[in-house]
Coordinates of C-alpha atoms and ligand atoms in Angstrom, one line a residue:
X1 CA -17.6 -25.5 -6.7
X2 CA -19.0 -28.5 -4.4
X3 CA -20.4 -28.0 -1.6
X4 CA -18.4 -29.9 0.8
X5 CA -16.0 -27.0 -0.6
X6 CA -18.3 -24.1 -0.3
X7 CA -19.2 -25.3 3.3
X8 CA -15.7 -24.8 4.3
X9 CA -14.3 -21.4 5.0
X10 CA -12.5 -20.9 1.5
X11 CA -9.3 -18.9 1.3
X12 CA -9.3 -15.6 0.2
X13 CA -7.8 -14.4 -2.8
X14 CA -6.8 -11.0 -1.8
X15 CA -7.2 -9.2 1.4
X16 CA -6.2 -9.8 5.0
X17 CA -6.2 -12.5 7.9
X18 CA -6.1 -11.5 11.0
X19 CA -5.2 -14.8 13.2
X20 CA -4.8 -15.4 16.8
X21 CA -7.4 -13.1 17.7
X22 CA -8.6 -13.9 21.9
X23 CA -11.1 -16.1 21.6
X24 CA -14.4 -14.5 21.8
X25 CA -13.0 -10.9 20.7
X26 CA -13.4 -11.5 16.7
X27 CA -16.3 -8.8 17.1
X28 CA -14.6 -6.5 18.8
X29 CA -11.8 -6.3 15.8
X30 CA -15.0 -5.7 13.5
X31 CA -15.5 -3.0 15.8
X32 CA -12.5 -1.2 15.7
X33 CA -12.2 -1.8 11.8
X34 CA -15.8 0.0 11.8
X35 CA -16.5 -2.9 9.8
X36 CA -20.3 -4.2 9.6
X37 CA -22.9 -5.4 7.5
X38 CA -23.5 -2.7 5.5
X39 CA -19.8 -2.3 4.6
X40 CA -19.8 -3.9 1.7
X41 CA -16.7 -6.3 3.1
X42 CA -17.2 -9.7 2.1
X43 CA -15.9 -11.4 6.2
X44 CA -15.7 -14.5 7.6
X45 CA -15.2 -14.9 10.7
X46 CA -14.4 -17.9 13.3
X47 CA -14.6 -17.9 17.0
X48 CA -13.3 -20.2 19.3
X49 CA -11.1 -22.2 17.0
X50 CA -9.1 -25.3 18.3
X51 CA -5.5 -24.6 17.9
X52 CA -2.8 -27.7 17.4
X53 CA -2.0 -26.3 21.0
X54 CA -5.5 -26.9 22.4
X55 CA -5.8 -23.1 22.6
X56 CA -8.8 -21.4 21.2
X57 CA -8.4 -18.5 18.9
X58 CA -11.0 -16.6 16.8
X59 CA -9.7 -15.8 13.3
X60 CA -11.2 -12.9 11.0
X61 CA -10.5 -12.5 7.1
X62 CA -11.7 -9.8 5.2
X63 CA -11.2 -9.6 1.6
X64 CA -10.0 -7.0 -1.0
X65 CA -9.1 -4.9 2.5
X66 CA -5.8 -3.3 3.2
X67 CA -5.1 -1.8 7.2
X68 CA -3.4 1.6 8.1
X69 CA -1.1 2.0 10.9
X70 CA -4.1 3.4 13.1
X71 CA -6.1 0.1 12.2
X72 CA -3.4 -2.1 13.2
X73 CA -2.9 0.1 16.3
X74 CA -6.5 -0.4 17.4
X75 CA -6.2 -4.1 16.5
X76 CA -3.5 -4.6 18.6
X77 CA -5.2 -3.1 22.1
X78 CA -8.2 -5.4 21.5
X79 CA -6.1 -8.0 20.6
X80 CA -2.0 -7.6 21.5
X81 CA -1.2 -11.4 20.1
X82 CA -2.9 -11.1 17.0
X83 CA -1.1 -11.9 13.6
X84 CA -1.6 -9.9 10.8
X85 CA -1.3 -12.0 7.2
X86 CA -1.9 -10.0 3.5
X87 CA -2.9 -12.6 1.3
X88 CA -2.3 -11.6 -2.7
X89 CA -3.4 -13.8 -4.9
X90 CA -4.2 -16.6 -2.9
X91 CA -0.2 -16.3 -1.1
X92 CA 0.7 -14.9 2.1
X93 CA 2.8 -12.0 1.4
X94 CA 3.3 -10.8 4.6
X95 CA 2.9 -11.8 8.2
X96 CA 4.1 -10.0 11.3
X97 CA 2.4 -9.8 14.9
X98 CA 0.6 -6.2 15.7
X99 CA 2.7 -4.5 18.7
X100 CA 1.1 -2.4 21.2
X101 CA 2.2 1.4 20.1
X102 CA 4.3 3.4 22.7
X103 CA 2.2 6.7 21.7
X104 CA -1.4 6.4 20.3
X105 CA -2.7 9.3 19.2
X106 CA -6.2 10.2 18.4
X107 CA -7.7 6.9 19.1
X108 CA -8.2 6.6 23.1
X109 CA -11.0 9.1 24.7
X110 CA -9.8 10.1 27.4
X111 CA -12.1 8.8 31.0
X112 CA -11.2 13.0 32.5
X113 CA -14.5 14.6 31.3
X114 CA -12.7 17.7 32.7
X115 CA -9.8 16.4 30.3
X116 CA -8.7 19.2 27.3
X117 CA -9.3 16.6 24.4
X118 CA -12.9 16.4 25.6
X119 CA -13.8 19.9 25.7
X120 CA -16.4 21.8 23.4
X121 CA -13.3 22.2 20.3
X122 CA -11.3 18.9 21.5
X123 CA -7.7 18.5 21.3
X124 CA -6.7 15.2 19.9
X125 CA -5.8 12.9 22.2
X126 CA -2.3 11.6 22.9
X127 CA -1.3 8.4 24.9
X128 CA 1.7 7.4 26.0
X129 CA 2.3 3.7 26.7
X130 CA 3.6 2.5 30.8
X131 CA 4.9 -0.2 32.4
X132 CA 3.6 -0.6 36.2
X133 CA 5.1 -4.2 37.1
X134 CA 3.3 -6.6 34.9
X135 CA 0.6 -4.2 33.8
X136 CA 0.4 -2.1 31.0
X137 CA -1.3 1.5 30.9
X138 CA -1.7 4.8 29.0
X139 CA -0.9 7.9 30.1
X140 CA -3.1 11.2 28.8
X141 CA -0.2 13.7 27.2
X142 CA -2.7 16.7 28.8
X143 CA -4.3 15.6 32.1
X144 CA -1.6 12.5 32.8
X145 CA -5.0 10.6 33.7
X146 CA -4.0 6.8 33.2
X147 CA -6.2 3.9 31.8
X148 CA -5.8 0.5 31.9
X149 CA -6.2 -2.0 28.7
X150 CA -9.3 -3.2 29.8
X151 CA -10.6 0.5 29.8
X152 CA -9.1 1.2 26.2
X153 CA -10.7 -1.7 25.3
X154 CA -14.5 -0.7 26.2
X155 CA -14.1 2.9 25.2
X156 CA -12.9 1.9 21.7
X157 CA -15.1 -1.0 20.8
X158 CA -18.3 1.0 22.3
Ligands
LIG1 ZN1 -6.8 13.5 29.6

């Protein structure tokens, strides 16, 4: 292969893109995805993309890598615009957006240290999603304690 070709991000031949990522939170999908170095995952990853819209996006592709529905859940409160696209064989298969779930369960820690799901034998925790005017938040099933997205956000990508 040439290098002009190898100093371009290549496509991938099998795994996953995961597009319109905020700009700036490409690390924080690692996160979630417990993805690192030492994974083994071969990733490339760009931040702060130009779109044709004069947006930035960051953009993360992960080869030979398939996502359950708790993956694509956690994707989508770091990240509720991203697009998800499973590349076999060099083709996009499949492309669809991630969608904030209405219940999450067993990925939010509830802020309540008095809160059931973090006692000494937890409960695991349940979230329901709600709408106050614009704003989205979670409500804990047990103590009805609410958080906001941009607390999800730092208690899942800690
Ligand atoms: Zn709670």
């Amino acid at each position: 292969m040439s290098e002009e070709k190898t100093l371009k991000i290549s496509k991938i031949e099998d795994g996953i893109v995961i597009d319109h990522i905020n700009p700036g939170s490409a690390m924080e999908v690692l996160s979630v995805l417990k993805i690192n170095g030492k994974s083994g995952f071969t990733v490339s990853l760009l931040m702060n993309v130009r779109t044709s819209k004069g947006n930035s996006k960051d953009v993360v592709k992960i080869e030979k890598k398939n996502l359950r529905k708790k993956e694509l859940d956690l994707i989508s409160m770091v990240s509720p615009n991203a697009t998800i696209n499973i590349v076999e064989n060099f083709v996009i298969k499949e492309k669809f957006n991630v969608s904030l779930p209405e219940t999450v369960h067993d990925i939010i820690r509830c802020q309540n240290q008095n809160c059931v799901t973090n006692a000494k034998e937890p409960v695991k925790t349940v979230f329901t999603m709600e709408k106050k005017g614009d704003k989205l938040l979670y409500r804990c099933h047990y103590c009805e304690r609410t958080m906001t997205m941009d607390e999800i956000r730092n208690s899942i990508t800690k």
